[in-house]
Short mmCIF file of C-alpha atoms in Angstrom, two decimals:
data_model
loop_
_atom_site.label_atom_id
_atom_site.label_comp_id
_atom_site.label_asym_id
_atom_site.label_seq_id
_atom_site.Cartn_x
_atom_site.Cartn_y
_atom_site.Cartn_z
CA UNK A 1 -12.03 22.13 -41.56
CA UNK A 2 -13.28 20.24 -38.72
CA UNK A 3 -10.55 18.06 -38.32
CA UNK A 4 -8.41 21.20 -38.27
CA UNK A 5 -10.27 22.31 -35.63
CA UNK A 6 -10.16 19.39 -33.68
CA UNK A 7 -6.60 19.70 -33.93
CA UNK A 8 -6.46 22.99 -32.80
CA UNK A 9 -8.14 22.10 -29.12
CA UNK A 10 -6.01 19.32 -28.01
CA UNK A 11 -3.04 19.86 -25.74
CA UNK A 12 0.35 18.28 -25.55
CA UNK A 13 0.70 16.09 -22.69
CA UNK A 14 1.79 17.70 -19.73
CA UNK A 15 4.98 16.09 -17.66
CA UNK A 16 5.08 14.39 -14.84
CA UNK A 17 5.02 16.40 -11.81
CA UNK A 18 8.48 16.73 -9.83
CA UNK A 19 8.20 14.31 -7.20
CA UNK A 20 11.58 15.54 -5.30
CA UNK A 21 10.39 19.08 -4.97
CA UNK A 22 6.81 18.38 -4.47
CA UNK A 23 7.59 15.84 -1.59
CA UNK A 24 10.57 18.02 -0.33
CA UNK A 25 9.75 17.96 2.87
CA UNK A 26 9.13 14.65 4.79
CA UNK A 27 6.89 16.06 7.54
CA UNK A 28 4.39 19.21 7.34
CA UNK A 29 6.90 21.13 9.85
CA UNK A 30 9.76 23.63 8.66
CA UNK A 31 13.11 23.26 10.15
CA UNK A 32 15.88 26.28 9.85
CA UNK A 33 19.38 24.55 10.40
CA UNK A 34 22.05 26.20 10.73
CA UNK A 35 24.50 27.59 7.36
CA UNK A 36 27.35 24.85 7.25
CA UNK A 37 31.05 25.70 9.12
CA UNK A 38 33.48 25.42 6.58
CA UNK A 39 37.34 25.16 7.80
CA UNK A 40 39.27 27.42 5.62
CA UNK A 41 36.74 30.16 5.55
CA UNK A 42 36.50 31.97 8.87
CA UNK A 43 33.64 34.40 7.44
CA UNK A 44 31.29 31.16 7.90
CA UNK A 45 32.31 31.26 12.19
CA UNK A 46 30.28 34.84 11.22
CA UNK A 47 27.28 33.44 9.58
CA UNK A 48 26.67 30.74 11.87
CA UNK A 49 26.69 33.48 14.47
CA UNK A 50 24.34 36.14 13.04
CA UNK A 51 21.85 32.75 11.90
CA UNK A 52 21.69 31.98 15.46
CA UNK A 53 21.25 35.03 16.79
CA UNK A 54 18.97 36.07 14.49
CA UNK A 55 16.63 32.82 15.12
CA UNK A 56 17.30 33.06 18.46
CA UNK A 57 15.69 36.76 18.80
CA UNK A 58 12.78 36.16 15.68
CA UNK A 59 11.78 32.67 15.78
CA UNK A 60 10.46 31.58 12.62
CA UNK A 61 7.35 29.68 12.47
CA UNK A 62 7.77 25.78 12.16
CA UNK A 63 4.18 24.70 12.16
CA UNK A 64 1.30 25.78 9.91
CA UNK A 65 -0.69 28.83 11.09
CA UNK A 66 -3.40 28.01 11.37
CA UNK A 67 -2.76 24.78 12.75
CA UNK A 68 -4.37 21.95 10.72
CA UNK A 69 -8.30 20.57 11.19
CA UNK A 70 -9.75 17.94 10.97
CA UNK A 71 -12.88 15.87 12.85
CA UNK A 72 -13.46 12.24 14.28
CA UNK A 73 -15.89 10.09 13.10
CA UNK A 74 -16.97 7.69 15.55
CA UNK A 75 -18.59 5.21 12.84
CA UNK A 76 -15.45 4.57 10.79
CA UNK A 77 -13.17 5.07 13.67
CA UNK A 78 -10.57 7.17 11.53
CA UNK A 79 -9.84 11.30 11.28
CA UNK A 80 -11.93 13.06 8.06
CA UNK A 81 -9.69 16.08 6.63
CA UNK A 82 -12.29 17.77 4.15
CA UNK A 83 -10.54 20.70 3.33
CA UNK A 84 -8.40 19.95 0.01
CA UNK A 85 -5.50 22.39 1.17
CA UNK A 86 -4.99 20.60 3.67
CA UNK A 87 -5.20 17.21 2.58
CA UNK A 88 -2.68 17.96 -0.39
CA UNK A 89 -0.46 19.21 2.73
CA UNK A 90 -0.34 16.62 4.53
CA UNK A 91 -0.24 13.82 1.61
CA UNK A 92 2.61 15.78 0.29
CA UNK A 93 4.27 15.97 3.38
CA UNK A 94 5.08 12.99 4.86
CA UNK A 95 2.57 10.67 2.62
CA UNK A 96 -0.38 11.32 5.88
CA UNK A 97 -3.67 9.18 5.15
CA UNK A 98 -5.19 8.06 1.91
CA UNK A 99 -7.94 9.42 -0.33
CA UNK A 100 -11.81 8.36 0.57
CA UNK A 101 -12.25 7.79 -3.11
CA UNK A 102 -8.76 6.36 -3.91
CA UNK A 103 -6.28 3.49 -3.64
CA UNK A 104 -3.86 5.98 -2.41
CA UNK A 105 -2.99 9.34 -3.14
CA UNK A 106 -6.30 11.73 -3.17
CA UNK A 107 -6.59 11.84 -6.94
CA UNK A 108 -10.24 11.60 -7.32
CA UNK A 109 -10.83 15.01 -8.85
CA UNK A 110 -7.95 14.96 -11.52
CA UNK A 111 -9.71 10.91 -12.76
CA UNK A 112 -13.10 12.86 -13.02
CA UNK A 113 -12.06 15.56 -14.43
CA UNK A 114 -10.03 13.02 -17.41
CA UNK A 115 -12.38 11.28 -17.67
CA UNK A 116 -15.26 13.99 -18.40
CA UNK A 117 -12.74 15.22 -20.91
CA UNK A 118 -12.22 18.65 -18.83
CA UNK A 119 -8.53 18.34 -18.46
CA UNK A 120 -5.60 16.40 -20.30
CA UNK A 121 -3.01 13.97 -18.01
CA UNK A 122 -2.43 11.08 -16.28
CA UNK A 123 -2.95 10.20 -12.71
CA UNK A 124 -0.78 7.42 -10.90
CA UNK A 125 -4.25 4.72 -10.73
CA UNK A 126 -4.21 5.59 -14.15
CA UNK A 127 -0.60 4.26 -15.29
CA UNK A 128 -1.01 1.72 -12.72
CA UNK A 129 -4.41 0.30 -14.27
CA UNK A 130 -2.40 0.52 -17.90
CA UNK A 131 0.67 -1.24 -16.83
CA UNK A 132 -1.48 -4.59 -16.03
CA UNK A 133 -3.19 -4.20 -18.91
CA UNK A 134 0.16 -4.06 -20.63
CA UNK A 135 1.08 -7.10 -18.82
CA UNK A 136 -1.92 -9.30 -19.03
CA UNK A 137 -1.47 -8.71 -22.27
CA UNK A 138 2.00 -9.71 -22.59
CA UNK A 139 1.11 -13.20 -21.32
CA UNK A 140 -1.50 -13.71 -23.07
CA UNK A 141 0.71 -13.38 -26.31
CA UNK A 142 3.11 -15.53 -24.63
CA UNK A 143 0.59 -18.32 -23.77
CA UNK A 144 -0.40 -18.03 -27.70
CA UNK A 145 3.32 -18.31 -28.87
CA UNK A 146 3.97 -21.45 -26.62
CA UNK A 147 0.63 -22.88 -28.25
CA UNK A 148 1.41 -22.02 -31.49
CA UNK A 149 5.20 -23.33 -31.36
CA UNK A 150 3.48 -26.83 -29.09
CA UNK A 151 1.00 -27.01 -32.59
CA UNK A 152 4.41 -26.85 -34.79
CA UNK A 153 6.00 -29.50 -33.17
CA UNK A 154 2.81 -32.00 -32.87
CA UNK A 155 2.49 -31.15 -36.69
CA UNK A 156 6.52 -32.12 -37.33
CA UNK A 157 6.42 -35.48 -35.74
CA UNK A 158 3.18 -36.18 -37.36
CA UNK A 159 5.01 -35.67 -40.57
CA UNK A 160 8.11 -37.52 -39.90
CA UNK A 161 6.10 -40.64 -38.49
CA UNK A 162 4.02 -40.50 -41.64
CA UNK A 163 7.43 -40.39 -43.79
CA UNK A 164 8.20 -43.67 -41.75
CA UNK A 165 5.36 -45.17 -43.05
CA UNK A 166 4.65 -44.32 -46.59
CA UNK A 167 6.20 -47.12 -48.33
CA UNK A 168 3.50 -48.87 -46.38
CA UNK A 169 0.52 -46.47 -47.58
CA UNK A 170 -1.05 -47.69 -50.54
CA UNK A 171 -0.94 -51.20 -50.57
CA UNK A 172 -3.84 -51.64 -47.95
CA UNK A 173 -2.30 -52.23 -44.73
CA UNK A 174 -2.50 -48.66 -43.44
CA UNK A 175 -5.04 -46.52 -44.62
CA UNK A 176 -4.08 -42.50 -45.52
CA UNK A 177 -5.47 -41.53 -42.44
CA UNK A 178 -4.05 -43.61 -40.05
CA UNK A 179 -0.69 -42.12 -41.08
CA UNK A 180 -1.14 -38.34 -39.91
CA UNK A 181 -2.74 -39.58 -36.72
CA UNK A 182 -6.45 -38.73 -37.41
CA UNK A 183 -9.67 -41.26 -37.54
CA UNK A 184 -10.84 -42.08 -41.13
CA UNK A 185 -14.05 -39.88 -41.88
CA UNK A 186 -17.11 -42.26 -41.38
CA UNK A 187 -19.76 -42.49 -43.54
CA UNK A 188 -23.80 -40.97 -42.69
CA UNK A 189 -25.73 -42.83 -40.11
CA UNK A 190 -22.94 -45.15 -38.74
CA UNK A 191 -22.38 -45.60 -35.36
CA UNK A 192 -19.31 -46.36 -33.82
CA UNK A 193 -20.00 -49.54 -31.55
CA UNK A 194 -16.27 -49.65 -30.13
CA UNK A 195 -16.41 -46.36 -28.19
CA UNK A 196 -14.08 -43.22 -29.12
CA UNK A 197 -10.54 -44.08 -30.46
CA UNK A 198 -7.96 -44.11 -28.55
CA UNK A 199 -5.43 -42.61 -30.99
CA UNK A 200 -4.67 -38.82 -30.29
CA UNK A 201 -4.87 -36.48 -33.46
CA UNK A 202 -2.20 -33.10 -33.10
CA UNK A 203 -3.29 -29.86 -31.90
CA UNK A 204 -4.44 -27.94 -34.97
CA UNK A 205 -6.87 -25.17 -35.38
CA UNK A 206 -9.43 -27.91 -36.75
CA UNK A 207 -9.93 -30.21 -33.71
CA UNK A 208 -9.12 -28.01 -31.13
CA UNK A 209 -10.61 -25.16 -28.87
CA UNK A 210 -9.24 -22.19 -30.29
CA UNK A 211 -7.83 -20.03 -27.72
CA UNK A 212 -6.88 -17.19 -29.43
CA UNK A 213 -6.69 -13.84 -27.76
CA UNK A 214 -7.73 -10.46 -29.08
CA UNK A 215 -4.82 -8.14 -29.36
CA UNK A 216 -7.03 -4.78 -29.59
CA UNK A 217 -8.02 -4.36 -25.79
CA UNK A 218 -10.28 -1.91 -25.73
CA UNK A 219 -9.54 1.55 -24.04
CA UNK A 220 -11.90 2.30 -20.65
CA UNK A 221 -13.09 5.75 -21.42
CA UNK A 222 -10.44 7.38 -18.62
CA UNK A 223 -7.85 6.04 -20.50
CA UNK A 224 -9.02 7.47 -24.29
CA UNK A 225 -9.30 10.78 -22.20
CA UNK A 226 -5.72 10.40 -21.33
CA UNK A 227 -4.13 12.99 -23.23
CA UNK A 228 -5.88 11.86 -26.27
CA UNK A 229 -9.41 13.60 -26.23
CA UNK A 230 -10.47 16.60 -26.96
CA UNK A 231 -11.42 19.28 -23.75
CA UNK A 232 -15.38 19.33 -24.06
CA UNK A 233 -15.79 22.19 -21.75
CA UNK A 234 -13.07 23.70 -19.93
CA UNK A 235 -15.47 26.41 -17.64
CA UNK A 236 -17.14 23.74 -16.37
CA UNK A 237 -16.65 23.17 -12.88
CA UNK A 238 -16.12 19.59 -10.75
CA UNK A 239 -16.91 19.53 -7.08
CA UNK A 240 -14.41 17.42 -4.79
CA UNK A 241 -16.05 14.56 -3.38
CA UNK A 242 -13.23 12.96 -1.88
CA UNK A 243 -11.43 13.88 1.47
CA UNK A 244 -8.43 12.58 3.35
CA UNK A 245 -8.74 9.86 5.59
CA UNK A 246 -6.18 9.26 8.30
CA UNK A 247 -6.12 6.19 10.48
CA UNK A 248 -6.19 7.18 14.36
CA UNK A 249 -2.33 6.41 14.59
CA UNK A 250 -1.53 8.58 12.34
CA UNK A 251 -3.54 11.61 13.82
CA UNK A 252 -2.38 11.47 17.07
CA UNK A 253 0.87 11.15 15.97
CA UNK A 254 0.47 14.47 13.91
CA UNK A 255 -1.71 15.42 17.30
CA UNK A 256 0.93 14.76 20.14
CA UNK A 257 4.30 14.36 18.39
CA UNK A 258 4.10 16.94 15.61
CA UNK A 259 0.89 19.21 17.11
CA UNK A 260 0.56 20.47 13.59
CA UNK A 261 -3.12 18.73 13.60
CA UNK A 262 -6.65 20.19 15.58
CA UNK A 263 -9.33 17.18 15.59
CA UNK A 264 -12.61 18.62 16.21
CA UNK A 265 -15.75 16.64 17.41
CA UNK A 266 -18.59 16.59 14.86
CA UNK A 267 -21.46 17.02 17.51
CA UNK A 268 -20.37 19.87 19.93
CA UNK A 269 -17.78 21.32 16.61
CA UNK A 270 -15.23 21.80 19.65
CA UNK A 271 -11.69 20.75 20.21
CA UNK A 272 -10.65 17.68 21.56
CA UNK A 273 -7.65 17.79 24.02
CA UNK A 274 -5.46 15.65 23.80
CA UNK A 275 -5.59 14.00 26.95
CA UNK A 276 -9.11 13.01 25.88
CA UNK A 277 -8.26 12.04 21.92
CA UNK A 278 -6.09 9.62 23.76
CA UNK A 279 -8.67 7.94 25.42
CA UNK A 280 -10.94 7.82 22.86
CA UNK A 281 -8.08 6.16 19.96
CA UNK A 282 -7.39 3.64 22.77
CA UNK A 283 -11.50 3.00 23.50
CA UNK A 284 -12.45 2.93 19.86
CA UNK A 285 -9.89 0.32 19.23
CA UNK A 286 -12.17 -2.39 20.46
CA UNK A 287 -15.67 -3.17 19.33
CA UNK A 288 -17.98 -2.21 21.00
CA UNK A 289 -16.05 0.82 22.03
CA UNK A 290 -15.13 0.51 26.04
CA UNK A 291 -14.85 2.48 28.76
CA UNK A 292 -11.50 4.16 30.15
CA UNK A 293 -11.90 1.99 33.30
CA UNK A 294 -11.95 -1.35 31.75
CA UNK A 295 -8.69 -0.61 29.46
CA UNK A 296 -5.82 -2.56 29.20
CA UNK A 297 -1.73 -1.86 28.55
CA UNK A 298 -1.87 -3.51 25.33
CA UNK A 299 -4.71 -2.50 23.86
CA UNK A 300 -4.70 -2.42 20.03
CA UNK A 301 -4.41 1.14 19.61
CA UNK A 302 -1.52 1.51 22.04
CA UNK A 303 0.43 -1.81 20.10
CA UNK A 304 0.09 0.01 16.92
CA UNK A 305 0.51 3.67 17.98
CA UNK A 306 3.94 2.62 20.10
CA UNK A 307 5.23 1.13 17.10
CA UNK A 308 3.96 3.76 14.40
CA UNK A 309 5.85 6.39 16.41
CA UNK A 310 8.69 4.32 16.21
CA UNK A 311 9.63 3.78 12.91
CA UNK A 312 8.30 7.60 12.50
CA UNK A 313 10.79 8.64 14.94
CA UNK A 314 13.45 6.84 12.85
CA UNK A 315 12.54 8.36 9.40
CA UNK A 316 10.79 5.66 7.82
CA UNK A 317 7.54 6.40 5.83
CA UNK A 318 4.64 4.23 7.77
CA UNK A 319 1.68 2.97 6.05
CA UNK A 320 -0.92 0.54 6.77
CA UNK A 321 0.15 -3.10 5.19
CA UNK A 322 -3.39 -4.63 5.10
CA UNK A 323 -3.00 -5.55 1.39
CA UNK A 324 -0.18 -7.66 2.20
CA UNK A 325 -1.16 -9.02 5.76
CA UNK A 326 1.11 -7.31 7.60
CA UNK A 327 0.25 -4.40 10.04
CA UNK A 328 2.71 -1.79 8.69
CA UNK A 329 4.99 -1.16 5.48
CA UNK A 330 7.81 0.77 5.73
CA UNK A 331 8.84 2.62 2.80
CA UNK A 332 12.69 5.02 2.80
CA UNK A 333 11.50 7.88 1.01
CA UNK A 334 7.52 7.50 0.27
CA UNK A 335 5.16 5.11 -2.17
CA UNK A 336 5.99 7.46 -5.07
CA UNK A 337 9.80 6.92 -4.82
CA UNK A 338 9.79 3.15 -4.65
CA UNK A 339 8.11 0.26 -3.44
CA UNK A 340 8.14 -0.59 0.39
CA UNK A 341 11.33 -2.30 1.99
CA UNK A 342 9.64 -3.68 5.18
CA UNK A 343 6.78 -5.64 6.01
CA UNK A 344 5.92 -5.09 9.87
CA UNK A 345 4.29 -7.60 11.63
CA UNK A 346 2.99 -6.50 15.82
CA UNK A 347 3.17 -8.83 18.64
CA UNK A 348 3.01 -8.46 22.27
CA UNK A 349 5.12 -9.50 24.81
CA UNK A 350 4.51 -9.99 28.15
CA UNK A 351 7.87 -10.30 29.81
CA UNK A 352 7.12 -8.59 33.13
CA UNK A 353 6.43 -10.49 36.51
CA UNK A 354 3.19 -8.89 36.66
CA UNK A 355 1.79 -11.57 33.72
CA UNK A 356 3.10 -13.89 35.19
CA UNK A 357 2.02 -13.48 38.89
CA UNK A 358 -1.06 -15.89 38.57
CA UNK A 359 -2.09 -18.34 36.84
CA UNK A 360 -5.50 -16.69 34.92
CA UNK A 361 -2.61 -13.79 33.80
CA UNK A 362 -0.52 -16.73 32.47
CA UNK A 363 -3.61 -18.55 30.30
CA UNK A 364 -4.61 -14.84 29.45
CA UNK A 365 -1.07 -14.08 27.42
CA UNK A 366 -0.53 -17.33 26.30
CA UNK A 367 -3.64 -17.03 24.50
CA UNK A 368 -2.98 -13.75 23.16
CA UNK A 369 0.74 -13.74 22.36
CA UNK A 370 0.44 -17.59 20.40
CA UNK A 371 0.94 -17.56 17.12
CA UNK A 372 1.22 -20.81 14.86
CA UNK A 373 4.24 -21.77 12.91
CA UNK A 374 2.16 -22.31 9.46
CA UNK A 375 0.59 -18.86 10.45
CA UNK A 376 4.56 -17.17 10.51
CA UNK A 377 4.84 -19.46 7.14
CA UNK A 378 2.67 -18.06 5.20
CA UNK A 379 2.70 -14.85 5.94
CA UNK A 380 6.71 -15.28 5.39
CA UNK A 381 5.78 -16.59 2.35
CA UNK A 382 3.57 -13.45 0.96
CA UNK A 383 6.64 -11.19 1.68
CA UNK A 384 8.95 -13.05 0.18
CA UNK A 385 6.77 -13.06 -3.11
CA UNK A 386 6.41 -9.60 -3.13
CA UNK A 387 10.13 -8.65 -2.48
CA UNK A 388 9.50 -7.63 0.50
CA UNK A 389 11.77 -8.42 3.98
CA UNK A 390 9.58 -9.30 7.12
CA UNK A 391 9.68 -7.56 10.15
CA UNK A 392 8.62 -8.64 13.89
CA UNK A 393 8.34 -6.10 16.15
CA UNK A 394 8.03 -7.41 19.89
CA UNK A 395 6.03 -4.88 22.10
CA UNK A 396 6.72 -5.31 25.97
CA UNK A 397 3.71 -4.49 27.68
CA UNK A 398 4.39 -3.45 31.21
CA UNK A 399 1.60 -3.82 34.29
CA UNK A 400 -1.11 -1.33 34.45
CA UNK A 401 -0.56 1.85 36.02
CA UNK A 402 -1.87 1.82 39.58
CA UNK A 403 -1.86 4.36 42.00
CA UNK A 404 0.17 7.10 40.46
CA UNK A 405 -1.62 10.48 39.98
CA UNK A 406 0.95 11.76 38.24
CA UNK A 407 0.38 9.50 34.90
CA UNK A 408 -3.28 8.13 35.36
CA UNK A 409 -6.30 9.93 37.32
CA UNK A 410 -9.37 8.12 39.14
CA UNK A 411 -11.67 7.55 36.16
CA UNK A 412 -8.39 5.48 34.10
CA UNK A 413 -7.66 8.64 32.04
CA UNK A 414 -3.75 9.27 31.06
CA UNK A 415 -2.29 12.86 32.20
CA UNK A 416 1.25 12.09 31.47
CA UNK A 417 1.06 10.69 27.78
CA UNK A 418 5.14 10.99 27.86
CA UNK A 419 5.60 9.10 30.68
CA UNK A 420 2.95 6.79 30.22
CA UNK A 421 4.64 5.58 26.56
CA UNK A 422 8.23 6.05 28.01
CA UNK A 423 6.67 2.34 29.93
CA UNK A 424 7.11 0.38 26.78
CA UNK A 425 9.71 -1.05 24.35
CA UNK A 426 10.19 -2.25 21.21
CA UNK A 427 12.57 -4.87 19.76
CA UNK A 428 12.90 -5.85 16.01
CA UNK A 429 13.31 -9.43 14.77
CA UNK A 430 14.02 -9.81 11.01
CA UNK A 431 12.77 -13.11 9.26
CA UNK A 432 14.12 -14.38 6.27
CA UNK A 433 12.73 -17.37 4.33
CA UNK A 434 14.85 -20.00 3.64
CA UNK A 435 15.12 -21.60 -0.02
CA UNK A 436 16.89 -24.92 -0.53
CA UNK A 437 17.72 -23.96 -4.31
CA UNK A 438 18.89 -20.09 -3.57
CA UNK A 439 20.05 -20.70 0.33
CA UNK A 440 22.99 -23.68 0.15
CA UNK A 441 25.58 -22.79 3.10
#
């Protein structure tokens, strides 16, 4: 009876969630295109008309409304989205930030919630962290199949040599022993005065460390909750630790180029223009944080943000590459689709007279722009291990802005944002390593 009804509480496994409808849209902003003109029909010349039209006098709404919140934080330097609606927005959206208490994708919830046994599933982490297991697993029964099969051979040619010798066992010129490769057992208390032997006895699971693996791993208690368990208490309710964290290129790219996205400021719980959120991503990119006045045209935040809303404008999905020391990884459709094509790698140039114009400017770019050819090597080499192509992306920094009131006021803060980014440009170099055995002509 009880294992009847333990039966009777468990739940099939639910399917995977549809990843094409769920991440239908590639940025959180609606677009209405027109109905398609086809030929051969002329009642389509009519649609197209009364779709216009009827845009054209009631608008639909492309952006969220409300627009989007969020709020700085000054001691990670990075935008905190708290509320889950619209964290699950923007993740599903366009893949926006990454999850406080995640490797990726704001999952923490759904893990708990497994792993408490309130809920039956799988999360992403969750098949990741079983597919290594899978694999170290699979090489570890490899490494004890080559053993085993290295033991069978050591154990064949200890056999044939001692074939060789037989006719010679036996009539006291070899001892048994000495045929299979082995020292003669010694009797108590003697001491061998000539050292160790120097003959080598086979591989066998007498003599040797055994190095046998156990095939049972065991489960982690997410993973026996995986489907598998029984729901303990369904009413019981989790609270969401976890918010959304979005790197400061990414919100003022959802900020300036989208305006989808309201960043508030924790102390005052007002609105940051922004004219000012500008300032402040380009400040907080160096540490200490500095002052408008003492910024410079290629400052890390505007290097990275110039070449975010690049590859952004272009349709690629653009998330940070630190795990694969790079700056950027570009992915076609999103992480969830397939793994990323690009590896993007920022450097500055400083091709403008102005660097150039004396010679503290010229030591001052030299030093920053120089990067080693064992430095491009390796980092070459990481790519190229990971399947991935690498990708330098040349920044030209032009000369600070000086006296035009139209882009830059007294105190060093930008007005124009267009036409202050309209100053720089970006040119791609792709780097392919080059392998003597695969790379011929």
């Amino acid at each position: 009876m009880g294992a009847q009804s333990d039966d009777s509480h468990k739940l099939p496994r639910p399917s995977r969630p549809n990843y094409n409808k769920l991440h239908a849209q590639p940025l959180p902003v609606k677009t209405y295109p027109l109905p398609p003109l086809i030929p051969h029909n002329p009642l389509s010349l009519l649609h197209i008309a009364f779709t216009y039209i009827s845009q054209l006098v009631f608008p639909p709404l492309s952006h969220p409304q409300p627009l989007l919140r969020a709020y700085f934080s000054a001691e990670t330097r990075s935008i905190h989205v708290t509320d889950e609606k619209t964290a699950r927005t923007l993740w599903e959206h366009g893949f926006f930030g990454k999850g406080s208490l995640s490797r990726s994708e704001p999952a923490w919830l759904e893990r708990e919630k497994i792993r408490q046994g309130l809920a039956l599933g799988d999360t992403s982490e969750e098949a990741t962290r079983r597919r290594r297991e899978e694999r170290k697993q699979f090489k570890n029964e490899r490494a004890r199949n080559e053993r085993q099969a290295i033991e069978e051979k050591l154990a064949e040619e200890a056999i044939a040599g001692s074939d060789r010798t037989g006719n010679n066992i036996g009539n006291g010129t070899i001892e048994p022993s000495e045929a299979i490769g082995v020292d003669p057992p010694r009797r108590n208390n003697e001491i061998d005065s000539q050292g160790p032997s120097p003959v080598l006895a086979p591989l066998s699971s007498e003599n040797t460390l055994s190095l046998e693996v156990d095939e049972q791993i065991p489960f982690l208690p997410s993973e026996k909750a995986s489907g598998l368990s029984i729901l303990q208490d369904p009413t019981k309710v989790l609270v969401n630790q976890e918010h959304l964290q979005l790197t400061v290129e990414e919100a003022f790219f959802l900020v300036y180029a989208l305006g989808v996205l309201e960043i508030q400021d924790p102390s005052t719980s007002g609105l940051i223009p922004t004219s000012l959120l500008f300032s402040i991503c380009r400040s907080h990119s160096y540490f200490p944080p500095q002052p408008s006045s003492s910024l410079a045209p290629d400052d890390p935040f505007l290097l990275s943000y110039v070449v975010y809303h690049h590859f952004r404008s272009l349709g690629w999905v653009v998330r940070p590459g630190i795990k694969f020391a790079v700056d950027y990884l570009l992915y076609n459709r999103g992480p969830v689709f397939s793994h990323a094509e690009f590896a993007v790698i920022i450097l500055p140039a400083y091709n403008d007279a102005h660097w150039s114009s004396t010679a503290e400017l010229q030591a001052t770019v030299k030093k920053k722009g120089k990067k080693s050819w064992w430095w491009l090597h390796c980092v070459n080499r990481v790519q190229a291990h990971v399947k991935k192509s690498l990708v330098l992306v040349y920044v030209e920094v032009p000369p600070p802005v000086s006296g035009d009131d139209s882009i830059i006021n007294e105190v060093g803060d930008v007005v124009d944002i267009g036409r202050f980014l309209k100053r720089y440009r970006v040119r791609e170099l792709m780097v392919k390593r080059w392998a003597p055995n695969r790379n011929k002509d």
